[in-house]
Amino acid sequence: MNTPHVTIIGAGLGGLTLARVLHVHGIPATVYEAEPAPTARAQGGMLDIHDYNGQLAIEAAGLMDEFRGIILEGRQAMRILAPDGSVLFDKPDDGNGGRPEVQRGDLRQILLDSLPAAAVQWGRKAVSTRALGEGLHEVTFADGGTITTSLLVGADGAWSRVRPLLSDATPEYTGMSYVETYLFDVDTRHPATAHAVGSGSMAAPAAGGKGIQAHREKGGTIHTYVVLRESLEWFDAIDFADGAAAAARIAKEFDGWAPELTALITDGDVPPLPRPIFALPLGHRWERVPGVTLLGDAAHLLTPNGEGANSAVYDGAELGKAIAEHPGDIETALTQYEEAMFPRSVEFGSIGAELHDLDDDDAAAGLIKLFTEKSD
């Protein structure tokens, strides 16, 4: 029996990795993506791709040379600051770390470039799915079109339209939100802030679960994530359409902090953007349903801990390999994939969880311990 054509919903990193691994093994797949084009929106910030999951997926996709070409040298440097700007921890990038940094958009592009031109269908937003019986499923798109498939993979993120075929679980607000800002041409226009952030990543945690995190991206850009533990209603009361007023309101939560740190909020070159953090229950799983499965955030949406993108590409690679290992026996392939993925998602999702249980006064010390253990 031949392996059926694989239908993948979502052209994020996980879905594209699956498509690429299948392509390497000569298995046809089509990815349906809601965005109208690959350049329709910015693709997020920096990713540290780990040697124990993310890089293994890239190797399975046969793209290690291309991956090495997009690594931003020096970005594994990490420093932790106190609110007054003093340096509590400073680890340079010595080139020996197992977590090289790349831009998410660059990684997505090398995956896209590795696929046949027609493998990704753009502007095809899935709005619903339904079971037809005997392992067949129908996907309905926003344009009114439908497809029927015998092998459906939901790689469509937090609000997956495929997940309801398998599970009633929906993401819930974690009580934490990020507010994103960007500073451009930082070494010339914001030298004090550039010096504070350093050459890689910077974190300044504080009481109440709040803090400021920043990554130095390519082209003299600093991408900032302001962390606040407030209700959704608290954020709804801020008029983010008025960028200056919103930045001032967010910065008020950091009164008394060093100006080179608060400048990451007040001097942003784009309006601040709220990013509420939702998550699925840790250990989310489902009973085997013929002809359909999930990967990445659709399967196990995590509280941010550096594992989300790595988990997604690893899922994609492992699912692709399982399908290739069991041609004509899709249920065995999906069972093998899910039985390994469920405990793995708990393991990866638990990384860094101890930080959420720290006393406020121990936030910086706990973060330093975590990064020290990572570097050992």
mmCIF file of C-alpha atoms in Angstrom, residues 11 31 36 117 119 125 135 158 320 342:
data_model
loop_
_atom_site.group_PDB
_atom_site.id
_atom_site.type_symbol
_atom_site.label_atom_id
_atom_site.label_comp_id
_atom_site.label_asym_id
_atom_site.label_seq_id
_atom_site.Cartn_x
_atom_site.Cartn_y
_atom_site.Cartn_z
ATOM 1 C CA ALA A 11 2.840 26.710 7.573
ATOM 2 C CA VAL A 31 0.480 22.610 3.499
ATOM 3 C CA PRO A 36 -1.820 35.232 1.863
ATOM 4 C CA ALA A 117 6.835 25.407 -5.215
ATOM 5 C CA ALA A 119 3.736 22.391 -1.590
ATOM 6 C CA LYS A 125 -7.577 29.668 6.036
ATOM 7 C CA GLY A 135 -10.425 7.808 8.784
ATOM 8 C CA ALA A 158 -2.939 27.731 19.644
ATOM 9 C CA GLY A 320 7.558 12.582 9.280
ATOM 10 C CA PHE A 342 2.796 12.826 24.864
#
